[in-house]
GROMACS .gro file of C-alpha atoms in nm:
model
  410
    1MET     CA    1  -0.798   2.886   0.998
    2LYS     CA    2  -1.108   2.738   1.158
    3ILE     CA    3  -1.264   2.433   0.997
    4VAL     CA    4  -1.612   2.527   0.876
    5ALA     CA    5  -1.717   2.235   0.655
    6THR     CA    6  -1.636   1.872   0.585
    7ASP     CA    7  -1.760   1.636   0.315
    8VAL     CA    8  -1.720   1.260   0.283
    9VAL     CA    9  -1.724   1.167  -0.086
   10LEU     CA   10  -1.777   0.809  -0.207
   11THR     CA   11  -1.707   0.740  -0.571
   12SER     CA   12  -1.640   0.433  -0.784
   13PRO     CA   13  -1.462   0.511  -1.113
   14GLY     CA   14  -1.385   0.143  -1.170
   15ARG     CA   15  -1.316   0.083  -0.799
   16ASN     CA   16  -1.440   0.236  -0.474
   17PHE     CA   17  -1.274   0.534  -0.305
   18VAL     CA   18  -1.357   0.730   0.012
   19THR     CA   19  -1.232   1.089   0.024
   20LEU     CA   20  -1.257   1.346   0.302
   21LYS     CA   21  -1.270   1.713   0.203
   22ILE     CA   22  -1.211   1.975   0.474
   23THR     CA   23  -1.282   2.347   0.416
   24THR     CA   24  -1.159   2.635   0.633
   25ALA     CA   25  -1.306   2.980   0.693
   26ASP     CA   26  -1.027   3.117   0.473
   27GLY     CA   27  -1.163   2.918   0.178
   28LEU     CA   28  -0.880   2.665   0.172
   29THR     CA   29  -0.965   2.302   0.112
   30GLY     CA   30  -0.774   1.984   0.189
   31LEU     CA   31  -0.823   1.625   0.078
   32GLY     CA   32  -0.761   1.299   0.263
   33ASP     CA   33  -0.785   0.937   0.147
   34ALA     CA   34  -0.998   0.709   0.367
   35THR     CA   35  -1.030   0.412   0.130
   36LEU     CA   36  -1.035   0.069   0.294
   37ASN     CA   37  -1.086  -0.184   0.015
   38GLY     CA   38  -1.391  -0.403   0.081
   39ARG     CA   39  -1.487  -0.208   0.395
   40GLU     CA   40  -1.531   0.143   0.252
   41LEU     CA   41  -1.869   0.216   0.410
   42ALA     CA   42  -1.736   0.139   0.758
   43VAL     CA   43  -1.480   0.419   0.730
   44ALA     CA   44  -1.723   0.656   0.559
   45SER     CA   45  -1.971   0.604   0.843
   46TYR     CA   46  -1.701   0.641   1.109
   47LEU     CA   47  -1.603   0.973   0.956
   48THR     CA   48  -1.957   1.101   0.902
   49GLU     CA   49  -2.107   0.991   1.232
   50HIS     CA   50  -1.816   1.022   1.474
   51VAL     CA   51  -1.527   1.233   1.339
   52VAL     CA   52  -1.683   1.513   1.132
   53PRO     CA   53  -1.882   1.654   1.428
   54LEU     CA   54  -1.555   1.689   1.621
   55LEU     CA   55  -1.377   1.885   1.348
   56ILE     CA   56  -1.606   2.185   1.298
   57GLY     CA   57  -1.458   2.489   1.471
   58ARG     CA   58  -1.112   2.336   1.526
   59ASP     CA   59  -0.801   2.518   1.409
   60ALA     CA   60  -0.679   2.341   1.094
   61ARG     CA   61  -0.320   2.437   1.174
   62ASN     CA   62  -0.302   2.221   1.487
   63ILE     CA   63  -0.233   1.891   1.312
   64GLU     CA   64  -0.054   1.709   1.595
   65ASP     CA   65  -0.316   1.809   1.852
   66THR     CA   66  -0.600   1.701   1.622
   67TRP     CA   67  -0.429   1.366   1.558
   68GLN     CA   68  -0.383   1.297   1.929
   69PHE     CA   69  -0.739   1.410   2.004
   70LEU     CA   70  -0.892   1.176   1.746
   71TYR     CA   71  -0.672   0.883   1.851
   72ARG     CA   72  -0.704   0.918   2.229
   73SER     CA   73  -1.050   1.064   2.283
   74ALA     CA   74  -1.231   0.767   2.130
   75TYR     CA   75  -1.081   0.531   2.391
   76TRP     CA   76  -1.115   0.243   2.137
   77ARG     CA   77  -0.782   0.272   1.962
   78ARG     CA   78  -0.609   0.134   1.656
   79GLY     CA   79  -0.760  -0.091   1.389
   80PRO     CA   80  -0.793  -0.022   1.014
   81VAL     CA   81  -1.125   0.166   1.030
   82THR     CA   82  -1.017   0.408   1.303
   83MET     CA   83  -0.669   0.463   1.161
   84SER     CA   84  -0.794   0.516   0.803
   85ALA     CA   85  -1.036   0.780   0.929
   86ILE     CA   86  -0.763   0.956   1.128
   87ALA     CA   87  -0.532   0.931   0.825
   88ALA     CA   88  -0.787   1.109   0.605
   89VAL     CA   89  -0.815   1.398   0.849
   90ASP     CA   90  -0.437   1.417   0.886
   91MET     CA   91  -0.374   1.425   0.509
   92ALA     CA   92  -0.639   1.690   0.457
   93LEU     CA   93  -0.490   1.914   0.727
   94TRP     CA   94  -0.138   1.879   0.584
   95ASP     CA   95  -0.283   1.963   0.241
   96ILE     CA   96  -0.437   2.281   0.384
   97LYS     CA   97  -0.123   2.381   0.574
   98ALA     CA   98   0.096   2.342   0.266
   99LYS     CA   99  -0.151   2.537   0.051
  100ALA     CA  100  -0.152   2.815   0.310
  101ALA     CA  101   0.229   2.822   0.291
  102ASP     CA  102   0.210   2.811  -0.093
  103MET     CA  103   0.446   2.514  -0.096
  104PRO     CA  104   0.435   2.151  -0.204
  105LEU     CA  105   0.389   1.945   0.110
  106TYR     CA  106   0.735   1.785   0.103
  107GLN     CA  107   0.887   2.128   0.169
  108LEU     CA  108   0.706   2.146   0.503
  109LEU     CA  109   0.838   1.800   0.589
  110GLY     CA  110   1.198   1.918   0.560
  111GLY     CA  111   1.247   1.947   0.186
  112ALA     CA  112   1.365   1.695  -0.070
  113SER     CA  113   1.618   1.429   0.027
  114ARG     CA  114   1.643   1.302  -0.334
  115THR     CA  115   1.547   1.410  -0.684
  116GLY     CA  116   1.310   1.120  -0.758
  117LEU     CA  117   1.160   0.805  -0.612
  118THR     CA  118   1.244   0.460  -0.748
  119ALA     CA  119   0.921   0.270  -0.815
  120TYR     CA  120   0.851  -0.095  -0.878
  121GLY     CA  121   0.592  -0.227  -1.121
  122HIS     CA  122   0.368  -0.533  -1.097
  123ALA     CA  123   0.442  -0.801  -1.356
  124SER     CA  124   0.257  -1.130  -1.368
  125GLY     CA  125   0.169  -1.414  -1.599
  126ARG     CA  126  -0.035  -1.732  -1.628
  127ASP     CA  127   0.273  -1.900  -1.776
  128THR     CA  128   0.640  -1.814  -1.819
  129GLU     CA  129   0.599  -1.662  -2.165
  130GLU     CA  130   0.322  -1.431  -2.047
  131LEU     CA  131   0.525  -1.338  -1.738
  132PHE     CA  132   0.828  -1.249  -1.952
  133ASP     CA  133   0.607  -1.035  -2.178
  134SER     CA  134   0.469  -0.858  -1.872
  135ILE     CA  135   0.818  -0.787  -1.736
  136ARG     CA  136   0.925  -0.647  -2.074
  137HIS     CA  137   0.612  -0.431  -2.084
  138HIS     CA  138   0.692  -0.281  -1.743
  139LEU     CA  139   1.054  -0.222  -1.836
  140GLU     CA  140   0.934  -0.038  -2.147
  141LEU     CA  141   0.716   0.178  -1.921
  142GLY     CA  142   1.036   0.277  -1.739
  143PHE     CA  143   1.019   0.072  -1.419
  144ARG     CA  144   1.359  -0.002  -1.267
  145ALA     CA  145   1.235  -0.277  -1.034
  146ILE     CA  146   0.974  -0.546  -1.090
  147ARG     CA  147   0.746  -0.743  -0.860
  148VAL     CA  148   0.701  -1.095  -0.999
  149GLN     CA  149   0.376  -1.286  -0.940
  150THR     CA  150   0.299  -1.606  -1.125
  151ALA     CA  151   0.032  -1.868  -1.168
  152VAL     CA  152   0.108  -2.203  -1.003
  153PRO     CA  153   0.014  -2.540  -1.154
  154GLY     CA  154  -0.264  -2.692  -0.948
  155ILE     CA  155  -0.395  -2.358  -0.818
  156GLY     CA  156  -0.689  -2.219  -1.014
  157THR     CA  157  -0.696  -1.847  -0.930
  158LEU     CA  158  -0.407  -1.671  -0.762
  159TYR     CA  159  -0.354  -1.330  -0.602
  160GLY     CA  160  -0.174  -1.084  -0.830
  161VAL     CA  161  -0.236  -1.277  -1.153
  162PRO     CA  162  -0.534  -1.144  -1.352
  163THR     CA  163  -0.723  -1.405  -1.549
  164GLN     CA  164  -0.725  -1.178  -1.855
  165PRO     CA  165  -0.434  -0.937  -1.914
  166ALA     CA  166  -0.561  -0.595  -2.017
  167VAL     CA  167  -0.247  -0.469  -2.188
  168PRO     CA  168  -0.062  -0.624  -2.481
  169GLY     CA  169   0.166  -0.898  -2.357
  170GLY     CA  170   0.120  -0.809  -1.993
  171ARG     CA  171  -0.098  -0.793  -1.685
  172ALA     CA  172  -0.401  -0.577  -1.626
  173ASP     CA  173  -0.334  -0.214  -1.548
  174ASP     CA  174  -0.525  -0.100  -1.237
  175TYR     CA  175  -0.592  -0.465  -1.153
  176GLU     CA  176  -0.877  -0.481  -0.899
  177PRO     CA  177  -0.911  -0.809  -0.706
  178ALA     CA  178  -1.222  -0.682  -0.520
  179GLN     CA  179  -1.520  -0.803  -0.720
  180ARG     CA  180  -1.866  -0.650  -0.734
  181GLY     CA  181  -2.134  -0.877  -0.596
  182PRO     CA  182  -2.318  -0.988  -0.282
  183LEU     CA  183  -2.047  -1.230  -0.162
  184PRO     CA  184  -1.666  -1.250  -0.182
  185ALA     CA  185  -1.517  -1.477  -0.448
  186GLU     CA  186  -1.369  -1.805  -0.331
  187GLU     CA  187  -1.020  -1.896  -0.452
  188ASP     CA  188  -0.799  -2.198  -0.386
  189TRP     CA  189  -0.454  -2.244  -0.237
  190ASP     CA  190  -0.187  -2.516  -0.209
  191THR     CA  191   0.127  -2.412  -0.020
  192ARG     CA  192   0.338  -2.710  -0.120
  193ALA     CA  193   0.268  -2.655  -0.491
  194TYR     CA  194   0.358  -2.286  -0.450
  195LEU     CA  195   0.684  -2.360  -0.265
  196ARG     CA  196   0.790  -2.608  -0.535
  197HIS     CA  197   0.706  -2.384  -0.829
  198LEU     CA  198   0.817  -2.036  -0.727
  199PRO     CA  199   1.196  -2.090  -0.720
  200THR     CA  200   1.181  -2.230  -1.075
  201ILE     CA  201   1.013  -1.909  -1.190
  202PHE     CA  202   1.279  -1.687  -1.039
  203GLU     CA  203   1.550  -1.906  -1.187
  204ALA     CA  204   1.391  -1.854  -1.531
  205VAL     CA  205   1.347  -1.478  -1.480
  206ARG     CA  206   1.710  -1.436  -1.375
  207ALA     CA  207   1.828  -1.640  -1.674
  208GLU     CA  208   1.622  -1.420  -1.909
  209PHE     CA  209   1.674  -1.074  -1.756
  210GLY     CA  210   2.010  -1.102  -1.585
  211PRO     CA  211   2.140  -1.034  -1.234
  212GLU     CA  212   2.100  -0.655  -1.218
  213LEU     CA  213   1.721  -0.612  -1.230
  214PRO     CA  214   1.575  -0.576  -0.877
  215LEU     CA  215   1.305  -0.842  -0.832
  216LEU     CA  216   1.038  -0.852  -0.561
  217HIS     CA  217   0.772  -1.104  -0.463
  218ASP     CA  218   0.461  -1.090  -0.242
  219GLY     CA  219   0.375  -1.402  -0.039
  220HIS     CA  220   0.054  -1.231   0.085
  221HIS     CA  221   0.054  -1.380   0.438
  222ARG     CA  222  -0.006  -1.737   0.321
  223MET     CA  223   0.282  -1.931   0.479
  224THR     CA  224   0.356  -2.057   0.827
  225PRO     CA  225   0.685  -1.930   0.974
  226ILE     CA  226   0.880  -2.243   0.879
  227GLU     CA  227   0.731  -2.243   0.528
  228ALA     CA  228   0.828  -1.877   0.491
  229ALA     CA  229   1.182  -1.957   0.609
  230LYS     CA  230   1.203  -2.239   0.356
  231LEU     CA  231   1.089  -2.010   0.073
  232GLY     CA  232   1.327  -1.730   0.170
  233LYS     CA  233   1.618  -1.974   0.171
  234SER     CA  234   1.522  -2.129  -0.163
  235LEU     CA  235   1.506  -1.782  -0.323
  236GLU     CA  236   1.849  -1.669  -0.200
  237PRO     CA  237   2.029  -1.769  -0.525
  238TYR     CA  238   1.807  -1.523  -0.717
  239ASP     CA  239   1.894  -1.217  -0.504
  240LEU     CA  240   1.549  -1.073  -0.437
  241PHE     CA  241   1.514  -0.707  -0.346
  242TRP     CA  242   1.256  -0.830  -0.096
  243LEU     CA  243   1.013  -1.106  -0.004
  244GLU     CA  244   0.693  -0.939   0.112
  245ASP     CA  245   0.445  -1.056   0.377
  246CYS     CA  246   0.587  -1.408   0.386
  247THR     CA  247   0.383  -1.497   0.696
  248PRO     CA  248   0.112  -1.324   0.902
  249ALA     CA  249   0.325  -1.092   1.111
  250GLU     CA  250   0.074  -1.019   1.385
  251ASN     CA  251   0.276  -1.298   1.549
  252GLN     CA  252   0.598  -1.101   1.568
  253GLU     CA  253   0.778  -1.401   1.716
  254ALA     CA  254   0.737  -1.573   1.377
  255LEU     CA  255   0.980  -1.335   1.210
  256ARG     CA  256   1.257  -1.442   1.447
  257LEU     CA  257   1.233  -1.793   1.304
  258VAL     CA  258   1.227  -1.667   0.944
  259ARG     CA  259   1.522  -1.438   1.005
  260ARG     CA  260   1.733  -1.722   1.150
  261HIS     CA  261   1.697  -1.927   0.833
  262THR     CA  262   1.729  -1.683   0.542
  263THR     CA  263   1.915  -1.371   0.431
  264THR     CA  264   1.646  -1.279   0.177
  265PRO     CA  265   1.535  -0.924   0.271
  266LEU     CA  266   1.188  -0.909   0.429
  267ALA     CA  267   0.915  -0.648   0.380
  268ILE     CA  268   0.622  -0.650   0.620
  269GLY     CA  269   0.322  -0.447   0.717
  270GLU     CA  270   0.070  -0.345   0.452
  271VAL     CA  271  -0.211  -0.455   0.690
  272PHE     CA  272  -0.049  -0.287   0.993
  273ASN     CA  273  -0.198   0.035   1.131
  274THR     CA  274   0.026   0.167   1.408
  275VAL     CA  275   0.382   0.170   1.536
  276TRP     CA  276   0.279  -0.088   1.798
  277ASP     CA  277   0.240  -0.349   1.523
  278TYR     CA  278   0.608  -0.300   1.441
  279GLN     CA  279   0.767  -0.248   1.780
  280SER     CA  280   0.956  -0.579   1.809
  281LEU     CA  281   1.001  -0.621   1.433
  282ILE     CA  282   1.194  -0.295   1.415
  283SER     CA  283   1.379  -0.295   1.747
  284GLU     CA  284   1.501  -0.654   1.689
  285GLN     CA  285   1.577  -0.581   1.321
  286LEU     CA  286   1.357  -0.868   1.202
  287ILE     CA  287   1.252  -0.686   0.882
  288ASP     CA  288   1.418  -0.467   0.622
  289TYR     CA  289   1.127  -0.261   0.483
  290VAL     CA  290   0.816  -0.104   0.636
  291ARG     CA  291   0.514  -0.163   0.411
  292SER     CA  292   0.233   0.039   0.573
  293SER     CA  293   0.042   0.293   0.367
  294VAL     CA  294  -0.020   0.653   0.468
  295THR     CA  295  -0.392   0.582   0.421
  296HIS     CA  296  -0.417   0.291   0.666
  297ALA     CA  297  -0.159   0.384   0.928
  298GLY     CA  298  -0.287   0.713   1.063
  299GLY     CA  299  -0.166   0.953   0.797
  300ILE     CA  300   0.151   1.148   0.733
  301THR     CA  301   0.201   1.242   1.098
  302ALA     CA  302   0.199   0.882   1.221
  303LEU     CA  303   0.389   0.720   0.936
  304ARG     CA  304   0.666   0.982   0.954
  305LYS     CA  305   0.719   0.892   1.321
  306LEU     CA  306   0.715   0.519   1.241
  307LEU     CA  307   0.974   0.561   0.964
  308ASP     CA  308   1.194   0.775   1.189
  309PHE     CA  309   1.185   0.491   1.441
  310ALA     CA  310   1.276   0.242   1.167
  311ALA     CA  311   1.564   0.462   1.051
  312GLN     CA  312   1.745   0.404   1.382
  313TYR     CA  313   1.782   0.039   1.278
  314GLN     CA  314   1.868   0.099   0.911
  315ILE     CA  315   1.522  -0.021   0.808
  316LYS     CA  316   1.380   0.154   0.502
  317SER     CA  317   1.042   0.250   0.361
  318GLY     CA  318   0.845   0.050   0.106
  319ILE     CA  319   0.510   0.227   0.131
  320HIS     CA  320   0.205   0.032   0.014
  321GLY     CA  321   0.082   0.185  -0.312
  322PRO     CA  322  -0.166  -0.023  -0.514
  323THR     CA  323  -0.457   0.143  -0.690
  324ASP     CA  324  -0.696   0.087  -0.399
  325ILE     CA  325  -0.496   0.370  -0.245
  326SER     CA  326  -0.652   0.674  -0.413
  327PRO     CA  327  -0.439   0.936  -0.591
  328VAL     CA  328  -0.476   1.145  -0.273
  329GLY     CA  329  -0.316   0.873  -0.060
  330MET     CA  330  -0.055   0.809  -0.327
  331ALA     CA  331   0.041   1.177  -0.338
  332ALA     CA  332   0.075   1.184   0.041
  333ALA     CA  333   0.311   0.885   0.021
  334LEU     CA  334   0.526   1.052  -0.244
  335HIS     CA  335   0.569   1.373  -0.045
  336LEU     CA  336   0.672   1.169   0.259
  337ASP     CA  337   0.905   0.951   0.047
  338LEU     CA  338   1.080   1.255  -0.093
  339ALA     CA  339   1.146   1.406   0.249
  340ILE     CA  340   1.260   1.112   0.465
  341HIS     CA  341   1.620   0.991   0.467
  342ASN     CA  342   1.548   0.616   0.483
  343PHE     CA  343   1.347   0.585   0.162
  344GLY     CA  344   1.369   0.237   0.009
  345ILE     CA  345   1.131   0.198  -0.283
  346GLN     CA  346   0.773   0.293  -0.373
  347GLU     CA  347   0.505   0.056  -0.499
  348TYR     CA  348   0.328   0.207  -0.799
  349MET     CA  349   0.037   0.098  -1.014
  350PRO     CA  350  -0.093   0.370  -1.248
  351HIS     CA  351  -0.456   0.457  -1.179
  352SER     CA  352  -0.713   0.411  -1.453
  353ALA     CA  353  -0.818   0.689  -1.688
  354LEU     CA  354  -1.157   0.705  -1.511
  355THR     CA  355  -0.989   0.749  -1.172
  356SER     CA  356  -0.772   1.027  -1.316
  357GLU     CA  357  -1.086   1.208  -1.436
  358VAL     CA  358  -1.212   1.220  -1.078
  359PHE     CA  359  -0.877   1.290  -0.911
  360ARG     CA  360  -0.661   1.542  -1.102
  361GLN     CA  361  -0.305   1.475  -0.991
  362SER     CA  362   0.024   1.655  -1.038
  363PHE     CA  363   0.261   1.372  -0.945
  364THR     CA  364   0.466   1.227  -1.229
  365PHE     CA  365   0.638   0.904  -1.330
  366GLU     CA  366   0.932   0.956  -1.564
  367ASP     CA  367   1.232   0.735  -1.643
  368GLY     CA  368   1.145   0.501  -1.357
  369TYR     CA  369   1.115   0.773  -1.094
  370LEU     CA  370   0.809   0.919  -0.923
  371HIS     CA  371   0.786   1.278  -0.806
  372PRO     CA  372   0.498   1.448  -0.620
  373GLY     CA  373   0.524   1.770  -0.822
  374GLU     CA  374   0.551   2.134  -0.720
  375GLN     CA  375   0.184   2.225  -0.683
  376PRO     CA  376   0.104   2.366  -0.336
  377GLY     CA  377  -0.034   2.107  -0.097
  378LEU     CA  378  -0.066   1.743  -0.193
  379GLY     CA  379  -0.112   1.833  -0.558
  380VAL     CA  380  -0.442   1.649  -0.610
  381ASP     CA  381  -0.780   1.805  -0.690
  382LEU     CA  382  -1.114   1.626  -0.660
  383ASP     CA  383  -1.367   1.685  -0.940
  384GLU     CA  384  -1.686   1.635  -0.741
  385ASP     CA  385  -1.910   1.650  -1.049
  386ALA     CA  386  -1.709   1.370  -1.207
  387ALA     CA  387  -1.711   1.174  -0.880
  388ALA     CA  388  -2.090   1.191  -0.866
  389LYS     CA  389  -2.113   1.007  -1.199
  390PHE     CA  390  -1.968   0.694  -1.039
  391PRO     CA  391  -2.175   0.582  -0.739
  392TYR     CA  392  -2.043   0.338  -0.482
  393GLU     CA  393  -2.078  -0.033  -0.567
  394ARG     CA  394  -2.050  -0.303  -0.302
  395ALA     CA  395  -1.736  -0.512  -0.356
  396TYR     CA  396  -1.540  -0.771  -0.160
  397LEU     CA  397  -1.183  -0.895  -0.174
  398PRO     CA  398  -1.160  -1.272  -0.233
  399TYR     CA  399  -1.078  -1.539   0.022
  400ASN     CA  400  -0.897  -1.875   0.001
  401ARG     CA  401  -0.982  -2.233   0.083
  402LEU     CA  402  -0.739  -2.525   0.097
  403ASN     CA  403  -0.804  -2.847  -0.090
  404ASP     CA  404  -0.989  -2.990   0.210
  405GLY     CA  405  -1.216  -2.684   0.233
  406THR     CA  406  -1.039  -2.503   0.520
  407VAL     CA  407  -1.056  -2.123   0.498
  408HIS     CA  408  -0.701  -1.989   0.451
  409ASP     CA  409  -0.533  -1.648   0.440
  410TRP     CA  410  -0.585  -1.473   0.109
   0.00000   0.00000   0.00000
């Protein structure tokens, strides 16, 4: 099963995606997601100029050896560009191996540990009425858990809250914060206003929807450790499923402070790329959920090892799954979710109709549960003719400034 050809495909059916396609001498093909939102060309170039020449002639069956070769031979390790490129190769090789075995990938990972995967939807609103409508909309879609993001008085534009909802009574489906243009959009931020307002929103949501509905919230790295601790404590009466990315966790010491002050469960890591980012967080049990994506953390091989490490400490998965993860990356996450024992929950935003024209997927969402499907491999096919109709468009994620003009975490 020698690798004889590779292609790096850039396409933009409403948002940018980078896909690696590997072909073997046997005629099998595998797909890998290499999308890094706002830095897509960096990964595409890394693959084309540095990785693809190393793949031709290698045995596609030797996934572990190829992973270690790509990680160690470059000398310059880690980082989102390198790990997204390695992840794309890893996914594509697992896709090929499972197709060769005529099995859905999860069977090669040990088989199913559950019948379906609980997913959470993204509800938001510019006011309480709109937020309630959005929650109802997602419940009608079948979601059994809801992430709640809300506008805050005094803050003009806020992460996770589209300015114009695209669905009746709810938030935009396939919401894309990365905007086309020569420069990133500037947004504003006021931590004190946010800390005052957010508990009132969760109080209102609990009063309207009751105590049983699992609720989540994303702080998106914007708080200092003591601010994060304060928020976690103030949200305890509303029994969150998790508080996500409450503070930049590159400073792992910060989570010790947060943990001392609140029992609100913590989810961390969507911007993390390797097990080394988590080493203290997991071994000291400072978090409850691992948030890395398959796409940005070195692929199925690496994330499986990370989640096995987390399982020793009763820490569960919460794999990153917005729509800037392509259907290929999403499928890889679902196969891994189905196989591991310590599955927690899966983030899920349905991709747009245009994206689904380019990426034909077999995974399903029914009655609140995701399933990767029974098609051999990952279960996603790339329509290259359709992809060619949507050329890459430069886009940047926004950034924040405080009231005094200081650049702040977005």
